[in-house]
PDB file of C-alpha atoms in Angstrom:
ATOM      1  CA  UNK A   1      30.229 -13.581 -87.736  1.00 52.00           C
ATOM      2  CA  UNK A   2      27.847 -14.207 -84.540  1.00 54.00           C
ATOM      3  CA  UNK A   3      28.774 -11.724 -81.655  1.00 54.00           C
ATOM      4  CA  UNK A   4      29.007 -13.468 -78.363  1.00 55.00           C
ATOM      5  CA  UNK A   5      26.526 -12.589 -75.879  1.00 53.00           C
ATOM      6  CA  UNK A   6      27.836 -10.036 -73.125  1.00 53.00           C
ATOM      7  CA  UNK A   7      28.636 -12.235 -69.735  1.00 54.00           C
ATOM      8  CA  UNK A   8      25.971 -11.069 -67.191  1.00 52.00           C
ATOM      9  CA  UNK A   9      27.887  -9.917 -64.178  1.00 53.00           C
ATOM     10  CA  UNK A  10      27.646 -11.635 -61.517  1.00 54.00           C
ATOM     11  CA  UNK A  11      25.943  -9.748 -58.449  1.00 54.00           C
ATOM     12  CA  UNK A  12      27.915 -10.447 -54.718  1.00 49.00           C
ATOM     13  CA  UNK A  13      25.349 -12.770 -52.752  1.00 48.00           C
ATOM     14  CA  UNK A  14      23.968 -10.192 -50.277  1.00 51.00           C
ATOM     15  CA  UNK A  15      25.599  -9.726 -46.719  1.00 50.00           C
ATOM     16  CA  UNK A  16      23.486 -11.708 -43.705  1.00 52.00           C
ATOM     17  CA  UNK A  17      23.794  -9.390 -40.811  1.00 53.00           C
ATOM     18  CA  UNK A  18      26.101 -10.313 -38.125  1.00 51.00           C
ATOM     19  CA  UNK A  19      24.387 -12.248 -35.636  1.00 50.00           C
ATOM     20  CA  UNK A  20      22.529 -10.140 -32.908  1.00 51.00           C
ATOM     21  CA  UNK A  21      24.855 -10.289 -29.125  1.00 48.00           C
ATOM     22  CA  UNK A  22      23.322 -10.211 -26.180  1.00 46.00           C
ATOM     23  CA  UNK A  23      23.015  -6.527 -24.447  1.00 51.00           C
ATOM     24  CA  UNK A  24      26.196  -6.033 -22.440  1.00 60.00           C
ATOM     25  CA  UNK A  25      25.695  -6.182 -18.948  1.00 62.00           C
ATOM     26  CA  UNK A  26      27.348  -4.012 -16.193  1.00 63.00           C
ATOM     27  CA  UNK A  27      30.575  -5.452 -14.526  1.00 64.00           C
ATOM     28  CA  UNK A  28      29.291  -7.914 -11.484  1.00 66.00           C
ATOM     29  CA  UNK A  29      25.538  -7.591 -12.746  1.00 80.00           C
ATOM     30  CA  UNK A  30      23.527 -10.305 -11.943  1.00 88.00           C
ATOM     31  CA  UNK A  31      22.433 -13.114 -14.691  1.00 89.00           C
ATOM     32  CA  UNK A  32      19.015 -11.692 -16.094  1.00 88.00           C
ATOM     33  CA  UNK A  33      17.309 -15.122 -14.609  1.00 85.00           C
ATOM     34  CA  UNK A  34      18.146 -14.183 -11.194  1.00 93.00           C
ATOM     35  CA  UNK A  35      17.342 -10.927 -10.949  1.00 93.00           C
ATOM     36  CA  UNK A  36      13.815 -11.389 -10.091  1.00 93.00           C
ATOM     37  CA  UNK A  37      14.103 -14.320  -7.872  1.00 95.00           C
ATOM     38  CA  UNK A  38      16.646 -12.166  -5.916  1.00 96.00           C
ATOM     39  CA  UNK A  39      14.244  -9.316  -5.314  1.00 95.00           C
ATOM     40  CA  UNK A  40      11.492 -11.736  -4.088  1.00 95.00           C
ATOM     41  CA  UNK A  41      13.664 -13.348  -1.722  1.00 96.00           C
ATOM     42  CA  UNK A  42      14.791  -9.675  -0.339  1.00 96.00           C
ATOM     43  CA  UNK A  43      11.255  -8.410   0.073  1.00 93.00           C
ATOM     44  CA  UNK A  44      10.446 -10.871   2.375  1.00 92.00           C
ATOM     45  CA  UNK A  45      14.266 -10.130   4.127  1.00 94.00           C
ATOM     46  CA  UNK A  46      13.800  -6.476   4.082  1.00 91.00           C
ATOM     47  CA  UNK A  47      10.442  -7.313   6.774  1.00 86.00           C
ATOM     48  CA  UNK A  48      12.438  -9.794   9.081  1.00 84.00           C
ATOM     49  CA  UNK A  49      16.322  -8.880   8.873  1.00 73.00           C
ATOM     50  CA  UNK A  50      17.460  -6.382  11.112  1.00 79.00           C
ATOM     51  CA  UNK A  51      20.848  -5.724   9.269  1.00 91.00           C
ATOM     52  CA  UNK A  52      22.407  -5.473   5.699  1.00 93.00           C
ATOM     53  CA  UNK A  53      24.817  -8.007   6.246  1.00 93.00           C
ATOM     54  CA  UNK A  54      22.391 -10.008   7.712  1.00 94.00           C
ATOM     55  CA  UNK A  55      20.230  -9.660   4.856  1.00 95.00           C
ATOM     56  CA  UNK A  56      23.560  -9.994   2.128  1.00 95.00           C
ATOM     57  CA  UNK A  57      24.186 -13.498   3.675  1.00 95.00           C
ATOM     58  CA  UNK A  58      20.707 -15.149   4.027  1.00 95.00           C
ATOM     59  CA  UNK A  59      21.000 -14.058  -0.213  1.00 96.00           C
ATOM     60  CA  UNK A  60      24.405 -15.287  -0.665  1.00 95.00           C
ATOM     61  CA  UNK A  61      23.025 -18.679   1.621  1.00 95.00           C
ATOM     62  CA  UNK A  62      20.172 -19.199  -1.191  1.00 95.00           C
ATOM     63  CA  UNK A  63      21.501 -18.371  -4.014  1.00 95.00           C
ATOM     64  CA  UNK A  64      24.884 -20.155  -4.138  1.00 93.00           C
ATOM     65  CA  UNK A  65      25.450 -19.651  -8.054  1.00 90.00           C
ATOM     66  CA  UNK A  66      25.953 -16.477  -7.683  1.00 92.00           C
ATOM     67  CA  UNK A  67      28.720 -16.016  -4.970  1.00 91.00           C
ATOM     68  CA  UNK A  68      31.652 -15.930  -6.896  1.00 90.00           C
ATOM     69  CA  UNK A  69      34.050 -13.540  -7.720  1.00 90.00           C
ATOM     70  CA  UNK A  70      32.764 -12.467 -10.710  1.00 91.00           C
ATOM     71  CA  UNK A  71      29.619 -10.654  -8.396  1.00 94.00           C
ATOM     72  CA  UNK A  72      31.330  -9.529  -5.854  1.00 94.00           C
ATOM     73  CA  UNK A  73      31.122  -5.529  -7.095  1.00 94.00           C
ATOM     74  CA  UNK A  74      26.860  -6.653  -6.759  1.00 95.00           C
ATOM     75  CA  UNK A  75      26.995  -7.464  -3.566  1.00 96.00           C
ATOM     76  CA  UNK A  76      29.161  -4.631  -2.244  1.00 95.00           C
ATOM     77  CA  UNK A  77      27.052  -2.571  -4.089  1.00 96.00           C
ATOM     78  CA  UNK A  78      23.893  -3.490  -2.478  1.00 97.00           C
ATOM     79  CA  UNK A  79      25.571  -3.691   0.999  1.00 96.00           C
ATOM     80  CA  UNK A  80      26.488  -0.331   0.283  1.00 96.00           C
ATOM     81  CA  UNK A  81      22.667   0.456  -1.015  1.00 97.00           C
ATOM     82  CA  UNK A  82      20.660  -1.475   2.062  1.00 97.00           C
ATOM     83  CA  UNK A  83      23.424  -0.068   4.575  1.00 96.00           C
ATOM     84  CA  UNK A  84      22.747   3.962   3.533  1.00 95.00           C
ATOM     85  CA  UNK A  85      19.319   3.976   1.904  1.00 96.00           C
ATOM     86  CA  UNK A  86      16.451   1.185   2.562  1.00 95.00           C
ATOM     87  CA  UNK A  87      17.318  -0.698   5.819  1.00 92.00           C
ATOM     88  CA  UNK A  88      17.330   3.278   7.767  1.00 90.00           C
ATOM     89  CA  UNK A  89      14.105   4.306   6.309  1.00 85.00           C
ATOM     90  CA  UNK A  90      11.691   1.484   6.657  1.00 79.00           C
ATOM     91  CA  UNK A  91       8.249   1.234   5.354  1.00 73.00           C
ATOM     92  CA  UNK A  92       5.627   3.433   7.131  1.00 64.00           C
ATOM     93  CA  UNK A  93       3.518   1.972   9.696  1.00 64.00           C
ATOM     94  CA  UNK A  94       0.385   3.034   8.223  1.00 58.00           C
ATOM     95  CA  UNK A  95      -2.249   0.124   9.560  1.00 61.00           C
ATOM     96  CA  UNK A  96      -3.779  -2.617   6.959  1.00 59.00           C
ATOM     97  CA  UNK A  97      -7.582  -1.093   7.302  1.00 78.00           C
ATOM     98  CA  UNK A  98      -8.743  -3.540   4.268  1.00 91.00           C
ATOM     99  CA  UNK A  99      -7.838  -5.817   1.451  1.00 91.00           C
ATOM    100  CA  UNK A 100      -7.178  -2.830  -0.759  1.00 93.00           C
ATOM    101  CA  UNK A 101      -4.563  -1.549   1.690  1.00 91.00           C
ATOM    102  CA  UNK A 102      -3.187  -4.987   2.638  1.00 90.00           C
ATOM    103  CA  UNK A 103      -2.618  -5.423  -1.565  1.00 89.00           C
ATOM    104  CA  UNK A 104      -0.298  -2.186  -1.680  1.00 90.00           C
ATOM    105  CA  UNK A 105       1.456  -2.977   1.662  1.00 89.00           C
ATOM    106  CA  UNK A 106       2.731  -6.225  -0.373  1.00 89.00           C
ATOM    107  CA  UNK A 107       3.094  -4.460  -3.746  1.00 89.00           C
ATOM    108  CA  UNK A 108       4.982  -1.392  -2.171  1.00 91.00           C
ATOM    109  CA  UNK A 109       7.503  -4.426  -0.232  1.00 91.00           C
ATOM    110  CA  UNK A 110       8.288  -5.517  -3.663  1.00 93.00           C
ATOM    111  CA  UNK A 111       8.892  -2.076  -5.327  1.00 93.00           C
ATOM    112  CA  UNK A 112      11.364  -1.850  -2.439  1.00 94.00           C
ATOM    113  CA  UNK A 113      13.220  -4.695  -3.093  1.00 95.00           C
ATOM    114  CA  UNK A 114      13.472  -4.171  -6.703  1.00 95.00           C
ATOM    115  CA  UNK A 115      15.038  -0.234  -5.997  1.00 96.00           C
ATOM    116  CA  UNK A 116      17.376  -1.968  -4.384  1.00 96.00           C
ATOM    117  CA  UNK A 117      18.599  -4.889  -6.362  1.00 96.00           C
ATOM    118  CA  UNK A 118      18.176  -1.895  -9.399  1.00 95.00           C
ATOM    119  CA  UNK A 119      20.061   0.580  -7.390  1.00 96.00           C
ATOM    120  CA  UNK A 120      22.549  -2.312  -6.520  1.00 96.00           C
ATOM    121  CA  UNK A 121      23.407  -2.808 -10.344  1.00 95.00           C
ATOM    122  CA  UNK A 122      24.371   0.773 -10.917  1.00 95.00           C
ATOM    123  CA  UNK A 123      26.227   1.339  -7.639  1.00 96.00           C
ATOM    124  CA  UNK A 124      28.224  -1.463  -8.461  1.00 95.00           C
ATOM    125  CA  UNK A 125      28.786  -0.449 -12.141  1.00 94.00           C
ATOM    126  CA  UNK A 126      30.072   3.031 -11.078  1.00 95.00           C
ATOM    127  CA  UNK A 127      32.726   1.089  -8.837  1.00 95.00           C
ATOM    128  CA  UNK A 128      33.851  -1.454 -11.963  1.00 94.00           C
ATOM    129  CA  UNK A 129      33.852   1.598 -13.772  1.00 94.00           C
ATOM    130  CA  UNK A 130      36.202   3.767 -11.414  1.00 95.00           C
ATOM    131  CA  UNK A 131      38.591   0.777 -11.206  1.00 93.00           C
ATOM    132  CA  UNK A 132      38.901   0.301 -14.145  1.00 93.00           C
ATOM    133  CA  UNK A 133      40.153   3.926 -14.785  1.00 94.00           C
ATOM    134  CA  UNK A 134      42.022   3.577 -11.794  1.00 96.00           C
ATOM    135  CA  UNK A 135      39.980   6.176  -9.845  1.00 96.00           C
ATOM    136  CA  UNK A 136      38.683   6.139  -6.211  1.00 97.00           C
ATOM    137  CA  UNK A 137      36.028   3.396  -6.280  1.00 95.00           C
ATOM    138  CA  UNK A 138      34.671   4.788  -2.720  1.00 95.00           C
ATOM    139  CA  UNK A 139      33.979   7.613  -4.204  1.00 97.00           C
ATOM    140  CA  UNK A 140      32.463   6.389  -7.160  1.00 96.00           C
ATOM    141  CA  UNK A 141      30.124   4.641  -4.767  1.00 96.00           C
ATOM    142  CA  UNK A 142      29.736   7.264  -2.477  1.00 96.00           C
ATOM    143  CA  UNK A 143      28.896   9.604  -5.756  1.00 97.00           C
ATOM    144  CA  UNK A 144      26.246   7.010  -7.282  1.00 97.00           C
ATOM    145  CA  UNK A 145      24.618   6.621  -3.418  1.00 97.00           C
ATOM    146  CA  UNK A 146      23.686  10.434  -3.537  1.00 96.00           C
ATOM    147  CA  UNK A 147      22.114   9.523  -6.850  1.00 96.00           C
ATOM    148  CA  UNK A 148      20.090   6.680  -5.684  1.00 97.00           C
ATOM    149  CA  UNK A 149      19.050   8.097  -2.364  1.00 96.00           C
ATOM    150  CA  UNK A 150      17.282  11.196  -4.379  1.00 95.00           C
ATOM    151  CA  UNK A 151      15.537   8.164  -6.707  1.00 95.00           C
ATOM    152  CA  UNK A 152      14.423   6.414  -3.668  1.00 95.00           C
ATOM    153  CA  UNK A 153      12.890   9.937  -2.107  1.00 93.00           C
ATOM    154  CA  UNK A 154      11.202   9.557  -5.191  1.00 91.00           C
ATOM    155  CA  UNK A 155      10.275   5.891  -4.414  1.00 90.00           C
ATOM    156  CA  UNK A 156       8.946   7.210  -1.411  1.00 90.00           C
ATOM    157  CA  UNK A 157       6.395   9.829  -2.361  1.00 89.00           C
ATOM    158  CA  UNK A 158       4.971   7.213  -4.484  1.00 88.00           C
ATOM    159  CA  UNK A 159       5.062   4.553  -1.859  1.00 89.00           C
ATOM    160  CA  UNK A 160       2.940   6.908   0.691  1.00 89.00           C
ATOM    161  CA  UNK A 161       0.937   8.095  -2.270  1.00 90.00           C
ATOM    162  CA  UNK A 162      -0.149   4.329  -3.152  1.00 90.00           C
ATOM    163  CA  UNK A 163      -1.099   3.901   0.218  1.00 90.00           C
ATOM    164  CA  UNK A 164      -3.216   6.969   0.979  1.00 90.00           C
ATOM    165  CA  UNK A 165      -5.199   6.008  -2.259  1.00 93.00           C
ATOM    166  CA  UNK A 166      -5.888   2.444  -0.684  1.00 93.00           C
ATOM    167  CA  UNK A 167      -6.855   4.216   2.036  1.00 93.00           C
ATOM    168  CA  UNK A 168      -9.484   6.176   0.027  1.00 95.00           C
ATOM    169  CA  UNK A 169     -10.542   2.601  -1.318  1.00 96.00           C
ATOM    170  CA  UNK A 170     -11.060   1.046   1.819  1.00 96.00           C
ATOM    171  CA  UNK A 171     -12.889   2.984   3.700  1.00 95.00           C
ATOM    172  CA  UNK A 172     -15.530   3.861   0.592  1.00 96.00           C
ATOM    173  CA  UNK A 173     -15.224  -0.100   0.408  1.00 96.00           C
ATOM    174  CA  UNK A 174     -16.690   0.123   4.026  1.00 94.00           C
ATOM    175  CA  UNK A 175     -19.810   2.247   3.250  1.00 95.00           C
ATOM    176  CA  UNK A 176     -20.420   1.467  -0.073  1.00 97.00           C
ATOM    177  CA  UNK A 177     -19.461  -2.689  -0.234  1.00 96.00           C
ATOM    178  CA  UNK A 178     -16.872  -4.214  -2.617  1.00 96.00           C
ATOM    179  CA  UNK A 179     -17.727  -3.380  -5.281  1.00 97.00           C
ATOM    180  CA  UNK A 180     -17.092   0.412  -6.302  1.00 97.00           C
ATOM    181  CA  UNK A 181     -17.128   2.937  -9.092  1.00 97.00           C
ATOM    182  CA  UNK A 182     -14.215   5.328 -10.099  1.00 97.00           C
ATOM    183  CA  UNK A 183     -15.092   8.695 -10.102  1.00 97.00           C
ATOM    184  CA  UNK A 184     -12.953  11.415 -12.383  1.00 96.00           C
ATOM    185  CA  UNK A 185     -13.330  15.329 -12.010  1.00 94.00           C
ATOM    186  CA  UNK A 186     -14.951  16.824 -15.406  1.00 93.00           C
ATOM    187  CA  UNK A 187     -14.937  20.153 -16.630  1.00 88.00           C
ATOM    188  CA  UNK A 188     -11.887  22.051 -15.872  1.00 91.00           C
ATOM    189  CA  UNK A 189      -9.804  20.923 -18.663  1.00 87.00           C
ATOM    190  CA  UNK A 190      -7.608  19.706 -16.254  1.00 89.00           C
ATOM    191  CA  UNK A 191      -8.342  15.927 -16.075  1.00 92.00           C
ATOM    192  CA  UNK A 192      -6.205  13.524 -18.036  1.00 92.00           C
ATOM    193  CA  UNK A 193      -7.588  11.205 -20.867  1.00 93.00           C
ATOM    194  CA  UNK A 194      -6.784   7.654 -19.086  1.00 93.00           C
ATOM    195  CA  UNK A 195      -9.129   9.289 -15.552  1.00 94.00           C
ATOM    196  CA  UNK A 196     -11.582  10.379 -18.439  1.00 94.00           C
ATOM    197  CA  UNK A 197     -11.340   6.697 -19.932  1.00 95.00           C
ATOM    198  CA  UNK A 198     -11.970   5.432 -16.611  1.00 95.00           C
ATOM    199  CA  UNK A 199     -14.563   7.594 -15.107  1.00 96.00           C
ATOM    200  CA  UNK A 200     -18.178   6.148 -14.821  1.00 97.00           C
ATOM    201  CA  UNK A 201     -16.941   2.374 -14.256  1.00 97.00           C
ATOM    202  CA  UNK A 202     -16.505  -0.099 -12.144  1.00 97.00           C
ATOM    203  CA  UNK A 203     -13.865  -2.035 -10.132  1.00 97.00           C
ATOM    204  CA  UNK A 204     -13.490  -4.034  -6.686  1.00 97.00           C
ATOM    205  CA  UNK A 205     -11.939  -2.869  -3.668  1.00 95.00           C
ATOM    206  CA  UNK A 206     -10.214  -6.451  -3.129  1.00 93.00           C
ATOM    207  CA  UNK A 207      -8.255  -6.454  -6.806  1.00 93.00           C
ATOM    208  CA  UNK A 208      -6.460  -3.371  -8.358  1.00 92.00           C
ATOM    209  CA  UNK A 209      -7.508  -2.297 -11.578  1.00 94.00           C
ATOM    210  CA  UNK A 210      -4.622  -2.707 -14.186  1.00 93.00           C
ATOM    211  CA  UNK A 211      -4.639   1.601 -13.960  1.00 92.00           C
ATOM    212  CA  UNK A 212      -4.159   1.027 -10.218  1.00 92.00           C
ATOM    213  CA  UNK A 213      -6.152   2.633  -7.923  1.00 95.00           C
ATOM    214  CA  UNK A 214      -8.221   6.427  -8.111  1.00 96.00           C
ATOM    215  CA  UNK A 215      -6.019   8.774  -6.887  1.00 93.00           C
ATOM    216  CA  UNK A 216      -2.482   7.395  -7.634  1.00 89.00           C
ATOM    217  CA  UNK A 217      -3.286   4.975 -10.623  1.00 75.00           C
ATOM    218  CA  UNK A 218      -2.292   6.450 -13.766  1.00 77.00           C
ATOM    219  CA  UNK A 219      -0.107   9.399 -12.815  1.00 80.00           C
ATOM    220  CA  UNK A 220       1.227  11.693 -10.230  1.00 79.00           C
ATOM    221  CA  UNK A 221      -1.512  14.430  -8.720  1.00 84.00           C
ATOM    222  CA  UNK A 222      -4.638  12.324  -9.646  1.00 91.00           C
ATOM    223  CA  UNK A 223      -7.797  13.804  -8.467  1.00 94.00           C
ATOM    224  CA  UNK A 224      -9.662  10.372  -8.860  1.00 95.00           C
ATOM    225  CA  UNK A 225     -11.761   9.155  -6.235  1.00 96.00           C
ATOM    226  CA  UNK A 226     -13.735   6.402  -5.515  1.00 97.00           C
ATOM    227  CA  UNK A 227     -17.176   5.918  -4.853  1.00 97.00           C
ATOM    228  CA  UNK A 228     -20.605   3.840  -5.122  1.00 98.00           C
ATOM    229  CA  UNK A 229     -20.870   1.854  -7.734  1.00 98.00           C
ATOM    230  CA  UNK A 230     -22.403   3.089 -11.354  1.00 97.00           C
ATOM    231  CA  UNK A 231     -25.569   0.967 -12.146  1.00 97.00           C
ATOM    232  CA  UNK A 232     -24.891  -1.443 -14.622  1.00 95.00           C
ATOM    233  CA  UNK A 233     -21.136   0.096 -15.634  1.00 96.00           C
ATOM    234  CA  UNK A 234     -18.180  -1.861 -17.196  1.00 96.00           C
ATOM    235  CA  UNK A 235     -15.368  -2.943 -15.100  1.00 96.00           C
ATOM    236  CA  UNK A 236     -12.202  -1.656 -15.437  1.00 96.00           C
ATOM    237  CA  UNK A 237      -9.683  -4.114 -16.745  1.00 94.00           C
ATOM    238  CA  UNK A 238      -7.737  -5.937 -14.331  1.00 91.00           C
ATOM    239  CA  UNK A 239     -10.283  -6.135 -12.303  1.00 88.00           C
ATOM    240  CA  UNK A 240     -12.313  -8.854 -11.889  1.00 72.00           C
ATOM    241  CA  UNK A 241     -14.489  -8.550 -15.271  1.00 53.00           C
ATOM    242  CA  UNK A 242     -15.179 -12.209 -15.142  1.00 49.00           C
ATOM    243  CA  UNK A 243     -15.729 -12.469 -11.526  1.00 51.00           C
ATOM    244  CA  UNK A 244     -19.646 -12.515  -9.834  1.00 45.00           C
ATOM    245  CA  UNK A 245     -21.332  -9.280  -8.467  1.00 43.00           C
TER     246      UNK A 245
END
């Protein structure tokens, strides 16, 4: 008598992971798409508008898809944000001495704008929040404000420090030409690896090296400085490595 065969078992097909959702956004945060658009458009308001709610409803004027309802907590939020924190303490008058100072002038504007829309999105998801628990949304606002207005002093300190190291650029830009070298400070063990990296090479005075400029580039406290130009040295990225001496 033949035995039969044991039945293989049959194995369960294996489990597809669920599909991957879309990180969930803070009540009355804006679409991802038109985040950015909306900070370029309020960098150029925060130099001409006197007023937040003159600067809330040239936005709301220009970008009609996003005036509903369903943003309203945004837009109270960065009233809330332009009205306590960036429209009082405007930009520094420091004087455009050169193209390296003109540069950070524009790139500081922009760093501006986007603390704000930022600071917008998490004022306004402390006030969803706070409603939703049924809580005092002023003070929820009022709570998250304090928050932001310590991150913008931070803002600040690296807005002034950006432009004193332009500064620096210029004005060896004036007595040395365009074309400059970066100059790190050896020896005392104190110097970090990216200055190290960078020391003995070249960039222009017109177009920031991706590490950004000696003396505020590539972290808090640099010593960099710039200087003449090393004979014959590499340029830093960013640059203008392709560009004609």
């Amino acid at each position: 008598m033949t035995t039969p065969a044991p039945q293989q078992q049959q194995q369960p097909p294996p489990q597809q992971p669920p599909p991957q959702q879309p990180p969930r956004l803070p009540p009355g945060s804006l679409p991802p798409a038109v985040v950015d658009a909306v900070a370029v458009a309020l960098s150029a308001l925060l130099l001409t508008a006197l007023t937040a709610a003159a600067i809330i409803a040239a936005l709301l004027s220009r970008f009609p898809a996003v005036r509903s309802a369903r943003y309203r907590t945004f837009w109270q939020g960065l009233q809330r944000v332009l009205d306590r924190i960036v429209v009082p303490h405007p930009p520094p008058l420091t004087g455009v001495i050169g193209a390296a100072s003109e540069a950070t002038a524009r790139q500081n504007l922009a760093r501006r704008a986007q603390f704000a829309v930022a600071a917008a999105t998490r004022v306004a998801g402390a006030m969803a929040e706070a409603r939703s628990r049924g809580e005092d949304v002023g003070a929820a606002a009022d709570a998250q404000i304090g928050q932001e207005t310590r991150y913008f002093q931070q803002h600040l300190d690296a807005m002034w420090n950006r432009a004193r190291a332009a500064g620096m650029v210029d004005m060896a830009a004036a007595e040395h030409g365009n074309l400059l070298g970066w100059y790190a400070i050896r020896g005392d063990g104190k110097t970090t690896r990216e200055c190290l990296d960078a020391d003995h090479h070249n960039f222009y005075a017109d177009q920031m090296p991706d590490i950004g400029w000696p003396g505020s580039g590539p972290h808090p406290n640099c010593r960099c400085f710039p200087g003449p130009p090393w004979p014959g040295a590499t340029m830093l990225a960013g640059s203008g490595a392709s560009r004609r001496r």
